Short mmCIF file of C-alpha atoms in Angstrom, two decimals:
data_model
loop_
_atom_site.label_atom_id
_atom_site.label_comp_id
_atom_site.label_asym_id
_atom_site.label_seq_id
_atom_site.Cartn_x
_atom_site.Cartn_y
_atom_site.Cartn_z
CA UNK R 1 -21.84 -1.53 -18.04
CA UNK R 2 -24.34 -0.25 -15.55
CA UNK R 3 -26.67 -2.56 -13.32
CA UNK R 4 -30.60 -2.37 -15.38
CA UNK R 5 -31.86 -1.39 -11.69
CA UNK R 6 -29.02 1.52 -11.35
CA UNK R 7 -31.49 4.52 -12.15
CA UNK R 8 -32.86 5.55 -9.04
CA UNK R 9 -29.37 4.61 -7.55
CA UNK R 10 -26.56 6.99 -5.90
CA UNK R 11 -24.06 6.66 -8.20
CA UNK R 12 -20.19 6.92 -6.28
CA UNK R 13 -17.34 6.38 -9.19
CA UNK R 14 -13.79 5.33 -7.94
CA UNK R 15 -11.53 5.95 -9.93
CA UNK R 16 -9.03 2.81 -9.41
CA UNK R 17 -7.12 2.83 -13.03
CA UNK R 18 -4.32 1.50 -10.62
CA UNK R 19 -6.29 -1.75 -9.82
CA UNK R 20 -4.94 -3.47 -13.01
CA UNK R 21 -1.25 -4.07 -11.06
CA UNK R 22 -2.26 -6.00 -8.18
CA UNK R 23 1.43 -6.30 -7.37
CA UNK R 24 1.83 -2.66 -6.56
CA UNK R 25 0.53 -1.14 -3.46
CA UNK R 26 -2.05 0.98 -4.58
CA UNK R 27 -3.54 -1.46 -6.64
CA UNK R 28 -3.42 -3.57 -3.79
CA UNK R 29 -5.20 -1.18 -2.29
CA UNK R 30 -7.86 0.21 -5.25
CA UNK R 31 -8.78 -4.27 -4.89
CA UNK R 32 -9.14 -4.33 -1.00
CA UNK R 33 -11.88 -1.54 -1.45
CA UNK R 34 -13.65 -2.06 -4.14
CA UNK R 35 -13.92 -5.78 -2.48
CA UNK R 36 -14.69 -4.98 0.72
CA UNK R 37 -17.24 -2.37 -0.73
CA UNK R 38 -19.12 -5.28 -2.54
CA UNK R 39 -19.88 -6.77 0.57
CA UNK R 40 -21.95 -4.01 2.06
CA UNK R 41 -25.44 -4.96 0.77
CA UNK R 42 -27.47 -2.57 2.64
CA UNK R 43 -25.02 0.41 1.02
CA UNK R 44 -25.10 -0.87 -2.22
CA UNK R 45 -29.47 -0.60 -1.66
CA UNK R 46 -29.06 2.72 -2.41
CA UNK R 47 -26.23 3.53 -4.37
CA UNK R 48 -24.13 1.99 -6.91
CA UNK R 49 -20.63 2.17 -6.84
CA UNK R 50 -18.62 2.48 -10.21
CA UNK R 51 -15.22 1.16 -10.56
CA UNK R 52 -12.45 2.20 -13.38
CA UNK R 53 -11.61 -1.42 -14.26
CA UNK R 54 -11.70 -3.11 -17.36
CA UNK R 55 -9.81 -6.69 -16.38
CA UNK R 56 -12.13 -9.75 -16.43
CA UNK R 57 -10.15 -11.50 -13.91
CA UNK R 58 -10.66 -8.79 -11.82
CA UNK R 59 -13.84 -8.01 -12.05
CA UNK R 60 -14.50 -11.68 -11.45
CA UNK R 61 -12.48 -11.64 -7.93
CA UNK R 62 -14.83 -8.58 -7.09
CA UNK R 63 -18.07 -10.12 -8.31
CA UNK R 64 -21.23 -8.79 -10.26
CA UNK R 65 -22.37 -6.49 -6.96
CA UNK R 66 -20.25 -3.51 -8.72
CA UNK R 67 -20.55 -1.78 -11.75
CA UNK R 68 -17.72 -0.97 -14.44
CA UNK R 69 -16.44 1.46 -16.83
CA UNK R 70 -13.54 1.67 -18.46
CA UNK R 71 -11.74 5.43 -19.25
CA UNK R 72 -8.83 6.08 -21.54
CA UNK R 73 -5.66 7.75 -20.73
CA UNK R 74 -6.54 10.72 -23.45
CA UNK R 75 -9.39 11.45 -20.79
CA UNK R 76 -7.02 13.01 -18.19
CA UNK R 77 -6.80 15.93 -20.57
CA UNK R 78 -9.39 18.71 -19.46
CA UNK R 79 -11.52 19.49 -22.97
CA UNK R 80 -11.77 15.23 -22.54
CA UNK R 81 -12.74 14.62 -19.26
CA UNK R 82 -15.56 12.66 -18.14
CA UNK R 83 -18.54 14.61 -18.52
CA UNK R 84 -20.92 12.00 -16.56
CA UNK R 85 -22.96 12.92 -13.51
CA UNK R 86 -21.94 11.02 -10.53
CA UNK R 87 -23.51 11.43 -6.56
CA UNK R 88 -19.80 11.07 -5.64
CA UNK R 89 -16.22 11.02 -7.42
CA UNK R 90 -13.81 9.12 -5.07
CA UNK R 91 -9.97 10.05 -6.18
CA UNK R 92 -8.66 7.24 -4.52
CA UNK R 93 -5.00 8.12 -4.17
CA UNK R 94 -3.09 11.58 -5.16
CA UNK R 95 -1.59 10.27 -8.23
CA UNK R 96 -4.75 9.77 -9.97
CA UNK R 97 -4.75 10.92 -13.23
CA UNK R 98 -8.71 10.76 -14.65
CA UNK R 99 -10.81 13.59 -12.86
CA UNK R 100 -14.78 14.85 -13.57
CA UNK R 101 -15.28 17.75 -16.41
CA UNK R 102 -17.42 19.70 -13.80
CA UNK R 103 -15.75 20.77 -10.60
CA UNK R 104 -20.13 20.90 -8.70
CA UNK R 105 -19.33 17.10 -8.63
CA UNK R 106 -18.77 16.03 -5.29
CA UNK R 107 -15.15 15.42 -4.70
CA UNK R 108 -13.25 13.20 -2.09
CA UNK R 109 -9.38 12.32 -2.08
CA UNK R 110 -7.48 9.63 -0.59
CA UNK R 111 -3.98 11.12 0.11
CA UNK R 112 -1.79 8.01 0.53
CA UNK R 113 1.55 10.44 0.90
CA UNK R 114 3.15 13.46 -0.42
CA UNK R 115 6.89 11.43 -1.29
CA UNK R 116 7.10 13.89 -4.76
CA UNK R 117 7.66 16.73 -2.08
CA UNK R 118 11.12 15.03 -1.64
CA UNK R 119 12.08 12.48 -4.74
CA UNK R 120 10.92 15.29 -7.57
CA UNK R 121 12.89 18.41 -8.98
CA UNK R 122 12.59 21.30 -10.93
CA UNK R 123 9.51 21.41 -13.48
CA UNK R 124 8.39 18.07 -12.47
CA UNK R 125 7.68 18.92 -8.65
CA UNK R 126 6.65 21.90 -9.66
CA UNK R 127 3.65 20.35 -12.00
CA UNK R 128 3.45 17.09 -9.07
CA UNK R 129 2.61 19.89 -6.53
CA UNK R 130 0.13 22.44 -8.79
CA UNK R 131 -1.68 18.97 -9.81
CA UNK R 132 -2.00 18.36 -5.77
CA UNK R 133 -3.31 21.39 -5.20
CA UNK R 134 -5.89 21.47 -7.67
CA UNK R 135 -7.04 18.51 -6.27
CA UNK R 136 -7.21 19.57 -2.76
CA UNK R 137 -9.14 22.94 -3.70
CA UNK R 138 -11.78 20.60 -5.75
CA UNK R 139 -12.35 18.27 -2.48
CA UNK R 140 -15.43 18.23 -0.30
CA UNK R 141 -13.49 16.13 2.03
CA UNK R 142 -9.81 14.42 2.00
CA UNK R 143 -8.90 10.95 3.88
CA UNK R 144 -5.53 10.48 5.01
CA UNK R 145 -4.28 6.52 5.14
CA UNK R 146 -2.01 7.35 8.31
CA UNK R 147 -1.90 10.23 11.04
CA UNK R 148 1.27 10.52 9.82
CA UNK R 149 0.32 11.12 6.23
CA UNK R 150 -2.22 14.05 7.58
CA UNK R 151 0.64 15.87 9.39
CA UNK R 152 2.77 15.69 6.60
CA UNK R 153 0.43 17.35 3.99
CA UNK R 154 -0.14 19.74 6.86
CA UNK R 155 2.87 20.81 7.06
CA UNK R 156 3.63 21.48 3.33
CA UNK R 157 0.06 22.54 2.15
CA UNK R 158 -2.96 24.89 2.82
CA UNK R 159 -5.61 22.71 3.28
CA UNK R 160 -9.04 23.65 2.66
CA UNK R 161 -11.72 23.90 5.06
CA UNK R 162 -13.48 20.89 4.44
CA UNK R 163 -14.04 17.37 6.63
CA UNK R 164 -10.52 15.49 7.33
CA UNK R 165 -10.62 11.72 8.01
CA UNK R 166 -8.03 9.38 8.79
CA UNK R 167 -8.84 5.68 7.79
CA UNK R 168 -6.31 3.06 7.52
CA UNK R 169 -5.81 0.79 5.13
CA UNK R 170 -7.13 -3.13 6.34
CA UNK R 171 -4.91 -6.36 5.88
CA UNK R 172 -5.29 -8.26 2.76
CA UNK R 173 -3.96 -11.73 4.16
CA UNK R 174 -7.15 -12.35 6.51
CA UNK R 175 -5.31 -15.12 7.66
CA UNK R 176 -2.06 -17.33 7.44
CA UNK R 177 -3.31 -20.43 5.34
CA UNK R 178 -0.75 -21.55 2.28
CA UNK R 179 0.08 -24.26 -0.12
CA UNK R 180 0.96 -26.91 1.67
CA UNK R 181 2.91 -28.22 -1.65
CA UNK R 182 4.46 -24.96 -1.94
CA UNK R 183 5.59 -24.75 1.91
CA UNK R 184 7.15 -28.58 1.58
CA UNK R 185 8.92 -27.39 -1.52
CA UNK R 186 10.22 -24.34 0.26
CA UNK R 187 12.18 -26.81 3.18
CA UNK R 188 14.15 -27.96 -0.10
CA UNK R 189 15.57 -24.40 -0.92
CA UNK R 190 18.90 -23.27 0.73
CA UNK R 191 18.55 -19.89 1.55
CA UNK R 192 17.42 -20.26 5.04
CA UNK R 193 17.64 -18.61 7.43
CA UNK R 194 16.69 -15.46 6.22
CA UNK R 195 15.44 -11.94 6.81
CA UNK R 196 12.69 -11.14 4.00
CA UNK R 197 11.67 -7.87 2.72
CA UNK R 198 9.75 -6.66 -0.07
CA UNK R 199 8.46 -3.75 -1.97
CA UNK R 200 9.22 -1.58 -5.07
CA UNK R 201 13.40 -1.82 -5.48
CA UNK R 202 13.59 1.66 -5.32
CA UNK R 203 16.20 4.46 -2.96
CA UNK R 204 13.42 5.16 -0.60
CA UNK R 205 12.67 1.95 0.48
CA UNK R 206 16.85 1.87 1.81
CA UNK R 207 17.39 -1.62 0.95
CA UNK R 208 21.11 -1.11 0.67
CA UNK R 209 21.35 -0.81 4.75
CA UNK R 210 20.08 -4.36 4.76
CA UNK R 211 22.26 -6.05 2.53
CA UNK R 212 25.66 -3.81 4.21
CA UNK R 213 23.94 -5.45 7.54
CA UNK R 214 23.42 -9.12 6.64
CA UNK R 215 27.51 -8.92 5.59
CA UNK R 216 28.07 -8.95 9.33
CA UNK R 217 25.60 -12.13 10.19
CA UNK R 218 26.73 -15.12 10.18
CA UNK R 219 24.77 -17.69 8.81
CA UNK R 220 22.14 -15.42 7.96
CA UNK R 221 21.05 -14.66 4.29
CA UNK R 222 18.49 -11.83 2.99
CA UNK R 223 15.72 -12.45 0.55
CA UNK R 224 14.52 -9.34 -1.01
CA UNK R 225 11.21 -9.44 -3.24
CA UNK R 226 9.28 -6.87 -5.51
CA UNK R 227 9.84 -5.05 -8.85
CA UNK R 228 13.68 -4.57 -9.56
CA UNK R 229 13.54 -3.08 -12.88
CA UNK R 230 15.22 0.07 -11.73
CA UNK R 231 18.58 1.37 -11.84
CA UNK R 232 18.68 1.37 -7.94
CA UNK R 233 18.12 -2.39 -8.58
CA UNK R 234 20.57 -2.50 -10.84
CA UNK R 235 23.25 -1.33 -8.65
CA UNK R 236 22.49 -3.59 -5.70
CA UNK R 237 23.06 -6.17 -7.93
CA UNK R 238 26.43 -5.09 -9.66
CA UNK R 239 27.52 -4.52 -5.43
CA UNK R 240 25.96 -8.21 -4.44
CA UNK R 241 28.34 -9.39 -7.42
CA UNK R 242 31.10 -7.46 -6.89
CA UNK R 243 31.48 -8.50 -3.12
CA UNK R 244 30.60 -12.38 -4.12
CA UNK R 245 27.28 -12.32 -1.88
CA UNK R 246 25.30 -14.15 -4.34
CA UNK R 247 24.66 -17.02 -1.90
CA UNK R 248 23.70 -14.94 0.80
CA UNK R 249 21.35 -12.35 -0.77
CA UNK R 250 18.48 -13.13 -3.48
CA UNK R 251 16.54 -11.06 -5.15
CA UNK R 252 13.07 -12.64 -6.27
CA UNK R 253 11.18 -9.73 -8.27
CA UNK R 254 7.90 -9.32 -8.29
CA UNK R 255 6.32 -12.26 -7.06
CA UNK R 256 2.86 -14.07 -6.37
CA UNK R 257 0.28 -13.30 -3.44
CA UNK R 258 0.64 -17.28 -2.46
CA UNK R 259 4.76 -16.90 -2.86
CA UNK R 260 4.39 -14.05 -0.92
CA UNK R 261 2.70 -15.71 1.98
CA UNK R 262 5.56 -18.68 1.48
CA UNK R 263 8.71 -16.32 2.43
CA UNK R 264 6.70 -14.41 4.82
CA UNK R 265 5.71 -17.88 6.54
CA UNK R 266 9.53 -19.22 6.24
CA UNK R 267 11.36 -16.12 7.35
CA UNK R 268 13.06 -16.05 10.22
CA UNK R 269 12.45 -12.35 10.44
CA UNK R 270 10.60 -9.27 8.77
CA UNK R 271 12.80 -5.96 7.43
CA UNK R 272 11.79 -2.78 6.08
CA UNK R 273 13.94 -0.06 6.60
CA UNK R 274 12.08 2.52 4.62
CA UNK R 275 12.61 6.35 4.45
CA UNK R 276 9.64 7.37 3.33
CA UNK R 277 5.74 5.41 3.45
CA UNK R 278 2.38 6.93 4.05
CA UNK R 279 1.39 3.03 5.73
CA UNK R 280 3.54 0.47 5.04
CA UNK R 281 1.26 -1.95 4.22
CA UNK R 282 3.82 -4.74 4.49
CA UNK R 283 4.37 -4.51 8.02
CA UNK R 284 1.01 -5.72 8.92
CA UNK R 285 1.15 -8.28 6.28
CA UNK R 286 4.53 -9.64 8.16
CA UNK R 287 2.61 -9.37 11.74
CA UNK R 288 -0.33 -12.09 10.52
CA UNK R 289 2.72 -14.91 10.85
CA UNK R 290 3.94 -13.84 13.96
CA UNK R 291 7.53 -12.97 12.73
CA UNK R 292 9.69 -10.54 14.52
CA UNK R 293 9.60 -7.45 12.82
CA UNK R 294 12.56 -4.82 12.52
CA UNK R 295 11.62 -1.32 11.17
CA UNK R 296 13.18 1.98 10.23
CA UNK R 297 11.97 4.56 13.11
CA UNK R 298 11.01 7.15 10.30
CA UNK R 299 7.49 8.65 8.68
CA UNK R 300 4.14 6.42 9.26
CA UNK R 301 6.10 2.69 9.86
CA UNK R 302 6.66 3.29 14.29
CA UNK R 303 2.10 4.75 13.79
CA UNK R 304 1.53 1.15 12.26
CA UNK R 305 3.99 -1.11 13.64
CA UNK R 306 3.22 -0.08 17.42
CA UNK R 307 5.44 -1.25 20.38
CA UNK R 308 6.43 -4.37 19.36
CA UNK R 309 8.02 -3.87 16.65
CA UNK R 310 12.30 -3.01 16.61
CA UNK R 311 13.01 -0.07 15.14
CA UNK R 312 16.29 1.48 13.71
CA UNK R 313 17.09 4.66 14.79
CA UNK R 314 20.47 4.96 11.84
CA UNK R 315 21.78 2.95 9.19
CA UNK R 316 25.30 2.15 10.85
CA UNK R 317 25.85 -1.69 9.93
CA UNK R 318 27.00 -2.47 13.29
CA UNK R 319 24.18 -0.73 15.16
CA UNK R 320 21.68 -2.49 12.74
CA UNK R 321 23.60 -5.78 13.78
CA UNK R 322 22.99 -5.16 17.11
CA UNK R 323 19.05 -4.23 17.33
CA UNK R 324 18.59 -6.99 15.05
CA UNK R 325 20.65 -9.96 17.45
CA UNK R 326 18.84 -8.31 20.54
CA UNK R 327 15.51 -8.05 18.78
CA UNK R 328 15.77 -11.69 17.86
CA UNK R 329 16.85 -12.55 21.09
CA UNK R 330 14.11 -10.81 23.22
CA UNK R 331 11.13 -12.28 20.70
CA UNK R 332 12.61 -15.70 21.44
CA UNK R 333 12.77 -14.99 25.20
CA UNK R 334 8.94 -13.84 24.89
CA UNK R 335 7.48 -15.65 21.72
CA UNK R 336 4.14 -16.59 22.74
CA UNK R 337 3.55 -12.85 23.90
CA UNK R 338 4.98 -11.35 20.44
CA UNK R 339 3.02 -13.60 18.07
CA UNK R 340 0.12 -12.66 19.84
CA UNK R 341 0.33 -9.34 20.67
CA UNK R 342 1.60 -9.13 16.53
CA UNK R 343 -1.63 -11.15 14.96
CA UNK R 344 -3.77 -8.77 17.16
CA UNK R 345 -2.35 -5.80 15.85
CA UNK R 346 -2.30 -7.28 12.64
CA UNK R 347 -6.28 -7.77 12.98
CA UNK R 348 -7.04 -3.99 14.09
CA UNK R 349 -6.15 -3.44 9.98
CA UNK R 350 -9.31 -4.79 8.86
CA UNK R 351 -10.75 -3.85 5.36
CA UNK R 352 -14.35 -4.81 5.74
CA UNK R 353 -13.62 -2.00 8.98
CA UNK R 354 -11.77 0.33 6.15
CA UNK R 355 -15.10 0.03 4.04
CA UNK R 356 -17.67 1.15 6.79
CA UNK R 357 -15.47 4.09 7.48
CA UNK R 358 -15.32 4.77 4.18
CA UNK R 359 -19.15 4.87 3.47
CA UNK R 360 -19.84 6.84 6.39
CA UNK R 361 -17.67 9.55 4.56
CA UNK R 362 -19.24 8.67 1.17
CA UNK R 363 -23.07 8.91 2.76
CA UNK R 364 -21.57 12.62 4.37
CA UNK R 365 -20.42 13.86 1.22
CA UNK R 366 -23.96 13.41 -0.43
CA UNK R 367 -25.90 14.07 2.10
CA UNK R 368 -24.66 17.24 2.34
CA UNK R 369 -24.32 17.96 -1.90
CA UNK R 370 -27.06 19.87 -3.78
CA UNK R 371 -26.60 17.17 -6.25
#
C-alpha cells in the first residue's frame, strides 16, 4: 500500500523480488538498501521509494518509512507488465525478472556481474545475454558494484552512452557483537581450529581446492557454510566420505546471520577461493573480526580485499599449504597491525555511504527525465 501523503511524492520503485531470501547475496543486498534508504529522511521528503516485498517480517525490519507492493511472477511477461507510472524504476541487479510496460520510464541497473557469460550454453546464454542487453539499451544510467564488474561488462558488451557509476556494496555486520550463550556453546564443539568459508556450494566458488588443501594440515579442520543443495555439493560430500574426512571437514548449510557471526568470530582463519564474484561480500564480512583472510587472486576479490589480504595465485594443494602457513605466520608476527588495518577496511564498506551514493544517482536520473 502507498503512504496517504505519497501524491505529490517522487515515486522510485525497486524492484527487490530477491529480498524474500535473506540468505542469498542479493537479497542480502536488495535488505541493506532498502534499509539504509529508510534512513534518509530528508530524501524520503520528496520522494517515496517503493519496494517489491510482500514479507511482514521484512517489512517490519525495514520499518513503515517505505512503501510496498507486491508483483507476480506472470508480470515478467511483456502484454503483463506493470503499467504504473513511476519517477524512477531501479533494476537492482541483472537478473531481475519484473520490468515497466513503457520503456519513457526512467531506467537504472545495478549490474552485480556478468558470470552467465561463462557458466551458460547454447539457447540459455543466448536468451541470458539478449535479456542483458535489452536492459542495458532501456537504462538512463547503470551502477556497477565493483571496478571490476564495470571492466568486465566492458569488455563483453556495447554499452550505451549514458552515466556509469561504480558504488560498492556496504557491510551488513556494523559491528562484531554476538550471543554470548551461543559463543560459550561454541568452546564445547570439536571442530576447532578451523578455516571457515561460506557461500552458495556451487563450482565457481572452488571449494574443492580447500578441502584437497586442509588434507595436508595438520590439526586443522574446514567448516564450510551456505546452501548445498546442488550436485557440486553432492559430490564434495561423496569425496569427504570416500577419503574418511568427516572429522575434519563440516558442512553446515545455510545458516543464521547470528551463527554466521559465531564461526566467523571462532575461526582461526577466513577462505574464499572463488573464480568468479562481482564483490565478494563475504570478505568484508570476515575483515569486521579481524581474522586473517586468504583469497583467490581472480575477478573483483584482490579490488575488495586490498593489501592485506593473502591471495592464491593456483590451486596446487601444496602451494595453497604454503601461502596459508606463511600467511598465518606473518598475521601472528603483526596482529595488532592486521586487525586494524582489516576492521578499517572493513568500515570503508558502509551502507548508509552505499545509500547517499545511490540517491545522488536516483535525484540525477529525474532531474534530468521529462517525466
Amino acid at each position: 500500500m502507498f503512504r496517504n501523503d505519497s501524491c505529490s511524492l517522487k515515486k522510485v520503485f525497486l524492484e527487490t523480488h530477491n529480498i524474500q531470501n535473506l540468505k542469498s547475496g542479493f537479497g542480502q543486498f536488495n535488505f541493506n538498501l532498502a534499509k539504509s534508504l529508510s534512513d534518509e529522511k530528508e530524501f524520503l521528503n520528496e520522494h517515496e521509494v517503493i519496494i517489491n516485498c510482500n514479507n511482514s517480517s521484512t517489512k517490519r525490519k525495514i520499518g513503515r518509512k517505505l512503501s510496498y507492493n507486491k508483483y507476480f511472477q506472470f508480470t515478467r511477461y511483456p502484454f503483463f507488465r506493470i503499467k504504473k507510472k513511476f519517477n524512477l524504476w531501479h533494476s537492482v541487479n541483472q537478473n531481475t525478472k519484473i520490468e515497466p510496460f513503457s520503456n519513457s520510464i526512467p531506467y537504472l541497473l545495478t549490474i552485480h556481474d556478468i558470470n552467465f557469460i561463462e557458466e551458460d550454453n547454447g539457447i540459455r546464454l543466448e536468451q541470458r545475454i539478449n535479456q542483458f542487453k535489452e536492459k542495458l539499451n532501456r537504462s538512463s544510467a547503470l551502477v556497477y558494484i565493483s571496478e571490476f564488474t564495470k571492466k568486465n561488462t566492458h569488455a563483453h558488451f556495447d554499452i550505451p552512452n549514458i552515466p556509469e557509476y561504480v558504488i560498492y556494496n556496504g557491510n551488513p555486520i556494523i559491528n562484531n557483537s554476538f550471543d554470548l550463550n551461543q559463543d560459550q556453546f561454541f568452546h564445547k564443539k570439536t571442530i576447532r581450529p578451523f578455516i571457515f568459508t561460506i557461500g552458495r556450494v556451487d563450482e565457481k566458488k572452488n571449494i574443492h581446492t580447500l578441502i584437497e588443501m586442509v588434507k595436508h594440515l595438520k590439526g586443522i579442520n574446514l567448516v564450510i557454510a551456505g546452501s548445498d543443495n546442488t550436485e557440486y555439493a553432492e559430490k564434495l560430500k561423496l569425496k569427504i566420505k570416500e577419503e574418511k574426512l568427516e572429522s575434519k571437514v563440516f558442512f553446515k548449510g545455510a545458516i543464521s546471520e547470528s551463527e554466521k557471526r559465531v564461526y566467523y568470530r571462532n575461526c582461526l582463519a577466513f577462505a574464499f577461493p572463488s573464480l568468479r564474484e562481482g564483490f565478494g561480500l563475504p570478505v568484508i564480512e570476515a575483515m569486521t573480526f579481524g581474522k586473517p583472510i586468504f583469497l583467490s587472486n581472480m575477478t573483483s576479490l584482490p579490488e575488495v580485499g586490498g593489501e592485506d589480504c593473502f591471495y592464491w595465485d593456483n590451486f596446487d594443494p601444496l602451494y595453497m599449504v604454503t601461502v596459508f602457513e606463511d600467511g598465518i605466520s606473518q598475521f601472528e608476527t603483526n596482529k595488532e597491525r592486521y586487525v586494524t588495518n582489516y576492521k578499517k577496511r572493513s568500515n570503508m564498506f558502509s551502507w548508509d555511504k552505499a545509500a547517499k551514493e545511490y540517491i545522488k544517482v536516483y535525484k540525477s536520473i529525474i532531474a534530468d527525465s521529462p517525466i
